[in-house]
């Protein structure tokens, strides 16, 4: 196939690295000339340009995968779609779906939303690597266009992803729990620690922090712009999880305040039992 | 030296594995016959018994390191101390210090509190390994007995730990921030997710949970009995951090509710800046 990748960061670059060896012609666009050069040099794309107009065989494109940050997904589709034949299928990799799928479907006839749950601690084209999606979950949202859906689904399966089909709303509620809420919970931990006013205790906390603190604070100490976009584009679902979290935390605090240690242990035992349902 | 280790789990066993090659004679006691046999077989101790009375050279013991769970530290000292010469120094490895140091000092003249910040995902003698304390922080609490303090300090330094001296109160406040609060914050995340009532969303959340959820939920999904003991023995300091955390979470939620995305981003940026102060 002739595949376009708009946005050559970690996700776009890694997709290119996996798709080209499968025999596809892959073009890419990026806002940065350096990124274009790097993407070609590392073999993530056959050709990369700042402007899609410059792409050879542009009008023969079968599918475009939009891999830009959330806020640029719709503007990118609005710019590229009119230049391609109307049979071209579009998909994205945005971490929210309700705010994307409906308006994107207005911009191009054959849009199917996607969200691969894959990442590393690093971002950008230099972090791109093969097999990033192997055995990772990937959501694909429903469409009236069954052919487009099947194609997007098989695209993700071809790079090793495990595809789950669900509505944009179900997706957004699920990722609020397991992706967006953890960011806020974890950032809150760092912000709370910074409230310690006793200099000796604050310094000691920094000296003693170990692997438990490292893990619990990791996603909260990540890119603030990404965290903001998650909140902005998934506000209602995120707020619902945050309010539930506040209630649960209140129950834990009440049990500790009243010295009901059996209740504390029972809550922690419930948490221990729950975790293997989510992660190994 | 002649060193006793009371409690042959991960910490006690690992200490023995590091101390014997330094030329010390190391005896151990455990409640479990299997653990005694295993500790000897793996070279963590020269001899291990169920009862300290059976230990050869018991009356020549220079220092006893109590490596039992928190609730057993004081009873263990009360049992062993009367059988040893009064010059024997005692220390412990408990994760709280205020509840231990003062009463332990009543039970034996030469007590110095310790807390090595070291661990693995596993526990028990079979998880014991060499160099567990290498480059890890270890708190030692002050004592009038400067000789005993210097000895306990050099013991930890001999196994590679970085020793910090601080009061039991400062220790307990610091570990509330970086060790006990994270457990409650992380357990709260798991408990909140379990509140999702829509079966499809709940199943999807489990399917999509990835590395971010794994890290944020790790310490909250740990041993409930340990978590309960942390809360029970460090109640006032933990509650203070939990109330601060509630306030901070409230600020984050307010910013998200009011759609003040710049404020959300500013808070997340503050969290990102703070994290390297605690962990690499």
XYZ file of C-alpha atoms in Angstrom:
560
model
C 0.000 0.000 0.000
C 0.844 3.668 -0.195
C 0.784 4.915 3.412
C 1.149 8.474 4.682
C 2.313 9.340 8.195
C 1.578 12.890 9.354
C 3.745 13.689 12.356
C 7.083 11.902 12.679
C 7.599 11.522 16.413
C 7.975 8.390 18.506
C 4.705 6.858 17.293
C 4.842 7.978 13.645
C 8.512 7.079 13.294
C 8.060 3.669 14.922
C 5.086 2.900 12.673
C 7.184 3.721 9.604
C 10.007 1.483 10.805
C 7.564 -1.434 11.089
C 5.492 -0.740 7.950
C 8.229 -0.286 5.326
C 9.715 -3.787 5.818
C 6.199 -5.151 5.161
C 6.520 -3.833 1.606
C 4.542 -0.601 1.898
C 5.584 2.722 0.375
C 5.583 5.159 3.306
C 5.664 8.920 3.043
C 5.871 11.284 5.982
C 5.337 14.929 6.765
C 6.713 16.911 9.686
C 6.961 20.578 10.628
C 10.698 20.179 11.180
C 13.244 19.825 8.328
C 15.642 18.023 10.688
C 12.979 15.479 11.569
C 12.289 14.869 7.864
C 15.969 14.234 7.191
C 16.333 12.004 10.236
C 13.199 9.968 9.394
C 14.551 9.226 5.911
C 18.063 8.522 7.199
C 16.849 5.961 9.741
C 14.530 4.272 7.248
C 11.255 5.232 8.922
C 9.898 6.644 5.639
C 10.673 6.455 1.924
C 10.303 10.207 1.589
C 9.531 13.055 3.979
C 8.616 16.693 3.300
C 7.397 19.742 5.190
C 4.399 19.984 2.874
C 2.338 17.059 1.601
C 2.105 18.727 -1.846
C 5.726 17.746 -2.422
C 5.132 14.019 -1.860
C 5.555 11.708 -4.905
C 2.498 9.478 -5.596
C 0.486 11.578 -3.118
C -2.738 11.023 -5.050
C -2.281 7.265 -4.806
C -2.292 7.252 -0.993
C -4.389 4.432 0.497
C -4.272 5.465 4.120
C -2.973 8.398 6.183
C -2.096 7.855 9.860
C -2.149 11.137 11.745
C 0.453 10.908 14.538
C 0.585 14.539 15.654
C -0.221 15.810 19.173
C -3.975 15.810 19.922
C -4.531 19.498 19.199
C -3.101 19.168 15.674
C -5.033 16.091 14.550
C -8.096 17.866 13.135
C -6.147 20.768 11.507
C -3.813 18.209 9.910
C -6.724 16.231 8.418
C -8.351 19.476 7.225
C -5.155 20.393 5.384
C -4.303 17.034 3.841
C -7.670 15.431 3.025
C -8.623 17.821 0.172
C -5.368 16.996 -1.634
C -5.991 13.248 -1.708
C -8.440 11.111 -3.627
C -11.691 10.677 -1.724
C -11.110 6.931 -1.302
C -8.159 7.570 1.042
C -8.726 6.269 4.551
C -7.642 8.352 7.547
C -6.859 7.239 11.075
C -5.139 8.849 14.063
C -3.301 7.766 17.214
C -4.719 10.335 19.656
C -5.144 9.382 23.308
C -8.717 10.709 23.350
C -11.388 9.673 20.896
C -14.723 11.471 21.507
C -13.215 14.886 20.752
C -11.597 13.552 17.566
C -13.753 10.918 15.867
C -16.962 12.910 15.277
C -15.357 16.103 13.861
C -12.754 14.079 11.920
C -15.569 12.170 10.222
C -16.936 15.554 9.086
C -13.550 16.410 7.553
C -13.053 13.192 5.593
C -15.464 10.473 4.557
C -13.356 7.520 5.546
C -12.095 8.257 9.059
C -11.520 5.508 11.652
C -10.186 6.448 15.087
C -7.262 4.543 16.624
C -5.300 4.667 19.829
C -2.286 2.397 20.286
C -1.285 2.033 23.954
C 2.447 2.165 23.364
C 5.174 4.521 24.413
C 8.569 4.879 25.990
C 10.055 7.358 28.451
C 11.349 9.267 25.420
C 9.686 11.091 22.553
C 10.594 12.352 19.081
C 11.877 10.653 15.950
C 15.151 9.665 17.659
C 13.175 7.540 20.132
C 11.400 5.659 17.319
C 12.066 1.924 17.283
C 10.850 -1.280 15.706
C 8.212 -3.471 17.378
C 6.941 -0.652 19.605
C 3.371 -1.918 19.067
C 4.112 -5.625 19.367
C 1.643 -7.239 21.776
C 0.404 -3.798 22.852
C -3.332 -2.999 22.991
C -4.730 -0.721 20.284
C -8.251 0.678 20.228
C -10.103 1.070 16.920
C -13.435 2.931 16.936
C -16.489 1.769 14.955
C -17.374 3.221 11.558
C -20.198 2.769 9.039
C -17.402 2.193 6.518
C -16.695 -1.467 7.285
C -13.990 -1.710 4.631
C -12.100 1.234 6.150
C -12.453 -0.245 9.620
C -11.172 -3.640 8.502
C -8.229 -1.988 6.802
C -7.231 0.095 9.840
C -7.636 -2.940 12.042
C -5.400 -5.078 9.858
C -2.847 -2.259 9.683
C -2.436 -2.380 13.489
C -2.452 -6.158 13.513
C 0.299 -6.156 10.891
C 2.593 -4.355 13.359
C 1.710 -6.809 16.120
C -0.899 -4.837 18.085
C -3.853 -6.464 19.866
C -6.904 -4.610 18.562
C -9.936 -3.766 20.730
C -13.013 -2.243 19.111
C -15.049 0.160 21.226
C -16.988 3.408 21.061
C -15.125 6.706 21.514
C -17.038 7.225 24.779
C -16.092 3.819 26.242
C -12.484 4.403 25.192
C -12.329 7.796 26.849
C -13.796 6.497 30.099
C -11.415 3.531 30.154
C -8.280 5.601 29.488
C -9.415 8.148 32.083
C -9.062 5.328 34.653
C -5.837 3.735 33.552
C -3.951 6.577 31.912
C -5.244 10.071 32.738
C -6.199 9.561 36.407
C -2.772 8.024 37.173
C -1.092 11.174 35.810
C -3.070 13.415 38.191
C -2.708 11.045 41.169
C 1.029 10.817 40.588
C 1.534 14.558 39.984
C -0.420 15.206 43.186
C 2.114 13.099 45.097
C 5.020 15.240 43.873
C 3.131 18.483 44.516
C 2.170 17.358 48.036
C 5.759 16.479 48.945
C 6.813 19.958 47.857
C 4.520 21.358 50.568
C 6.773 20.154 53.402
C 7.891 23.333 55.195
C 10.518 21.814 57.501
C 13.785 22.056 55.568
C 15.404 19.085 57.320
C 12.426 16.797 56.622
C 12.164 18.000 53.022
C 15.852 17.321 52.394
C 15.640 13.942 54.119
C 12.610 12.976 51.998
C 14.640 13.756 48.873
C 17.607 11.737 50.173
C 15.544 8.709 51.169
C 13.228 8.492 48.143
C 13.665 5.080 46.594
C 12.189 2.773 43.947
C 8.635 2.985 45.345
C 8.624 6.745 45.038
C 10.286 6.534 41.628
C 7.536 4.314 40.237
C 4.600 6.103 41.859
C 5.803 9.548 40.706
C 6.889 8.620 37.171
C 3.838 9.522 35.105
C 3.129 12.593 37.260
C 6.599 13.935 36.505
C 6.091 13.593 32.741
C 5.437 16.150 29.997
C 3.089 18.836 31.463
C 1.756 19.779 28.021
C 0.645 16.206 27.364
C -1.018 16.061 30.774
C -2.823 19.307 30.101
C -4.098 18.044 26.736
C -5.354 14.811 28.309
C -7.344 16.855 30.827
C -8.566 19.338 28.246
C -9.743 16.774 25.699
C -11.079 14.249 28.196
C -12.434 16.590 30.872
C -15.788 14.939 31.763
C -14.464 11.363 31.984
C -11.352 12.456 33.880
C -13.375 14.488 36.390
C -15.606 11.519 37.077
C -12.608 9.336 37.911
C -11.069 12.106 40.038
C -14.227 12.477 42.116
C -14.404 8.712 42.664
C -10.740 8.787 43.622
C -11.390 11.581 46.157
C -14.139 9.485 47.753
C -11.963 6.375 47.982
C -9.066 8.360 49.425
C -11.511 9.782 51.969
C -12.461 6.244 53.043
C -8.810 5.269 53.454
C -8.106 8.430 55.485
C -11.159 7.844 57.709
C -10.012 4.319 58.461
C -6.521 5.564 59.348
C -7.864 8.469 61.417
C -10.107 6.209 63.459
C -7.326 3.658 63.898
C -9.446 0.968 62.274
C -6.442 -1.063 61.157
C -8.487 -4.050 60.069
C -10.403 -1.762 57.700
C -7.109 -0.297 56.390
C -5.765 -3.784 55.784
C -9.012 -4.886 54.116
C -8.849 -1.925 51.697
C -5.197 -2.618 50.895
C -6.001 -6.302 50.393
C -8.731 -5.318 47.933
C -6.199 -3.166 46.048
C -3.713 -6.043 45.981
C -6.361 -8.391 44.601
C -7.409 -5.887 41.930
C -3.988 -5.124 40.464
C -3.415 -8.414 38.565
C -6.656 -7.732 36.660
C -4.905 -4.752 35.047
C -1.214 -5.604 34.847
C 0.915 -8.691 35.253
C 32.821 -9.228 65.265
C 30.164 -11.596 66.535
C 26.895 -10.424 64.943
C 23.374 -11.673 65.581
C 20.525 -11.313 63.084
C 17.031 -11.776 64.486
C 14.618 -12.372 61.610
C 15.977 -14.014 58.457
C 13.906 -12.499 55.675
C 15.012 -10.414 52.691
C 16.774 -7.799 54.823
C 18.249 -10.093 57.492
C 19.369 -12.668 54.945
C 20.929 -10.068 52.650
C 22.785 -8.500 55.583
C 24.230 -11.885 56.505
C 25.331 -12.526 52.911
C 27.246 -9.226 52.958
C 28.604 -9.399 56.529
C 30.079 -12.919 56.595
C 32.524 -12.297 53.737
C 33.803 -9.301 55.739
C 35.074 -11.786 58.339
C 32.293 -11.570 60.911
C 30.776 -14.545 62.704
C 27.039 -14.250 62.047
C 24.310 -16.099 63.902
C 20.632 -15.923 63.052
C 17.302 -16.745 64.599
C 13.997 -17.320 62.854
C 10.589 -18.681 63.812
C 10.754 -21.115 60.887
C 12.969 -24.239 60.852
C 13.013 -24.186 57.036
C 14.255 -20.605 57.018
C 17.044 -21.538 59.456
C 18.165 -24.397 57.215
C 17.963 -22.263 54.079
C 19.885 -19.371 55.671
C 22.748 -21.695 56.596
C 22.667 -23.474 53.238
C 22.958 -20.218 51.266
C 25.704 -18.872 53.497
C 23.724 -16.006 55.007
C 24.636 -17.119 58.555
C 27.191 -19.376 60.227
C 24.493 -20.876 62.409
C 20.735 -20.445 62.750
C 18.320 -21.648 65.432
C 14.714 -21.202 66.471
C 15.827 -20.077 69.911
C 18.770 -17.781 70.654
C 19.686 -19.934 73.689
C 20.991 -22.578 71.274
C 23.467 -20.207 69.574
C 27.182 -20.930 70.109
C 29.200 -17.951 71.463
C 25.904 -16.167 72.185
C 27.388 -14.374 75.203
C 30.147 -12.925 73.033
C 27.722 -11.147 70.675
C 28.846 -7.592 69.809
C 25.723 -6.444 67.991
C 22.244 -7.772 67.251
C 20.377 -6.496 64.204
C 16.630 -7.012 64.589
C 15.191 -7.617 61.106
C 11.682 -8.784 62.017
C 8.416 -7.082 60.972
C 7.736 -3.860 62.911
C 5.326 -5.412 65.408
C 7.900 -8.010 66.491
C 10.884 -5.677 67.017
C 10.238 -4.777 70.660
C 9.168 -8.306 71.748
C 12.288 -9.711 70.064
C 14.590 -7.308 71.915
C 12.760 -8.038 75.183
C 13.409 -11.770 74.685
C 17.023 -11.655 73.540
C 18.594 -8.756 75.454
C 18.500 -10.394 78.921
C 20.464 -13.371 77.559
C 23.365 -11.274 76.272
C 26.095 -9.343 78.012
C 25.043 -5.775 78.737
C 27.704 -4.367 76.389
C 25.876 -5.845 73.351
C 24.607 -3.178 70.956
C 21.147 -3.536 69.382
C 19.808 -1.995 66.221
C 16.759 -2.640 64.023
C 15.703 -2.106 60.414
C 12.097 -0.997 61.005
C 10.461 1.436 58.590
C 9.210 3.613 61.464
C 11.434 4.978 64.198
C 9.470 7.032 66.789
C 7.414 4.020 67.860
C 10.546 1.869 68.169
C 13.532 3.915 69.374
C 12.207 5.222 72.696
C 10.744 1.914 74.015
C 13.680 -0.088 72.619
C 16.075 2.109 74.582
C 14.122 1.147 77.710
C 14.621 -2.551 76.879
C 18.372 -2.429 76.279
C 20.993 0.143 77.204
C 22.763 0.295 73.881
C 20.018 0.626 71.250
C 20.519 2.616 68.027
C 17.678 2.792 65.499
C 18.328 2.088 61.814
C 16.284 2.019 58.632
C 17.910 0.916 55.382
C 15.912 2.032 52.324
C 16.382 -1.170 50.369
C 14.047 -3.801 49.064
C 12.954 -5.829 46.097
C 9.562 -6.912 44.804
C 10.101 -10.165 46.713
C 10.443 -11.030 50.383
C 11.735 -13.902 52.500
C 15.100 -15.608 52.798
C 14.950 -16.874 49.202
C 14.901 -13.263 47.971
C 18.051 -12.390 49.959
C 20.984 -11.280 47.839
C 24.390 -9.669 48.101
C 24.853 -5.896 47.745
C 21.200 -5.126 48.491
C 22.322 -2.083 50.507
C 25.026 -0.877 48.134
C 24.570 2.854 47.487
C 21.185 2.777 49.225
C 20.273 5.366 51.899
C 20.173 4.167 55.501
C 18.943 6.239 58.436
C 20.643 5.931 61.835
C 19.014 7.675 64.803
C 21.010 9.614 67.428
C 22.011 8.076 70.764
C 23.797 9.258 73.903
C 26.011 6.194 73.395
C 28.375 7.607 70.791
C 30.388 4.419 70.573
C 27.271 2.378 69.792
C 26.167 4.931 67.188
C 29.568 4.928 65.496
C 29.544 1.136 65.432
C 26.058 0.858 63.883
C 26.953 3.545 61.396
C 30.146 1.754 60.324
C 28.221 -1.532 60.092
C 25.916 -0.017 57.448
C 28.794 1.676 55.684
C 30.609 -1.668 55.542
C 27.780 -3.075 53.388
C 27.864 -0.009 51.132
C 24.948 2.032 52.494
C 24.910 5.843 52.533
C 24.139 6.756 56.149
C 21.944 9.716 57.136
C 21.639 10.640 60.807
C 18.332 12.137 61.931
C 15.830 12.116 64.772
C 13.107 9.442 64.820
C 10.513 12.205 64.289
C 12.254 13.656 61.213
C 12.684 10.142 59.818
C 9.013 9.297 60.273
C 7.865 12.510 58.621
C 10.226 12.015 55.694
C 9.240 8.384 55.062
C 5.574 9.326 55.381
C 6.105 11.508 52.276
C 8.214 9.211 50.155
C 7.175 5.744 51.262
C 3.889 5.571 53.202
C 1.889 8.248 51.332
C 2.764 6.641 47.957
C 1.306 3.331 49.182
C -2.031 4.965 50.031
C -2.111 7.119 46.874
C -1.361 4.089 44.737
C -3.817 1.772 46.529
C -6.467 4.491 46.107
C -5.938 4.343 42.339
C -6.644 0.605 42.230
C -9.646 0.923 44.548
C -11.074 3.806 42.494
C -10.788 1.845 39.226
C -12.707 -0.991 40.847
C -15.642 1.426 41.296
C -16.403 1.527 37.556
C -19.922 0.112 37.223
C -20.082 -0.171 33.419
C -18.859 -3.677 32.650
C -17.614 -2.805 29.157
C -15.580 0.171 30.411
C -14.197 -1.837 33.355
C -13.080 -4.670 31.059
C -11.593 -2.199 28.577
C -9.658 -0.432 31.344
C -8.161 -3.786 32.329
C -7.280 -4.571 28.705
C -5.702 -1.189 28.010
C -3.719 -0.728 31.248
C -0.101 -0.270 30.317
C 3.286 0.654 31.821
C 2.040 3.923 33.347
C -0.660 2.121 35.277
C 1.757 -0.653 36.202
C 4.209 1.790 37.789
C 1.633 4.004 39.500
C -0.204 1.042 41.028
C 2.824 -1.027 42.061
C 3.290 -0.046 45.710
C -0.474 0.161 46.269
C -0.832 -3.444 45.144
C 1.812 -4.665 47.605
C 1.547 -6.574 50.898
C -1.573 -5.282 52.749
C -0.175 -6.266 56.143
C 2.936 -4.149 55.597
C 0.777 -1.217 54.505
C -1.389 -1.577 57.571
C 1.668 -1.613 59.862
C 3.084 1.516 58.184
C -0.194 3.304 58.861
C -0.541 1.944 62.375
C 2.997 2.797 63.505
C 3.285 6.112 61.665
C -0.300 7.348 61.976
C 0.204 11.066 62.802
C 2.877 11.732 60.163
C 1.001 9.741 57.510
C -2.277 11.569 58.216
C -0.539 14.931 57.841
C 0.757 13.976 54.395
C -2.649 12.556 53.403
C -4.426 15.789 54.312
C -1.892 17.827 52.354
C -2.380 15.435 49.443
C -6.167 15.881 49.614
C -5.728 19.660 49.421
C -3.371 19.462 46.445
C -5.652 17.043 44.627
C -8.506 19.472 45.282
C -6.523 22.258 43.581
C -5.849 20.065 40.555
C -9.514 19.074 40.333
C -10.670 22.714 40.642
C -8.367 23.744 37.810
C -9.701 20.926 35.617
C -13.340 21.637 36.566
C -13.023 25.298 35.688
C -11.199 24.517 32.448
C -8.211 26.565 33.543
C -5.777 24.633 31.370
C -2.898 27.009 31.961
C -3.248 26.364 35.703
C -3.368 22.588 35.079
C -0.232 22.809 32.966
C 1.517 25.000 35.562
C 0.797 22.452 38.314
C 2.025 19.582 36.155
C 5.136 21.592 35.250
C 5.809 22.102 38.963
C 5.498 18.338 39.502
C 7.875 17.675 36.612
C 10.431 20.095 38.067
C 10.154 18.561 41.541
C 10.685 14.913 40.605
C 14.456 15.032 39.866
C 14.984 16.360 43.407
C 13.829 12.948 44.685
C 14.807 10.383 42.058
C 17.036 10.265 39.015
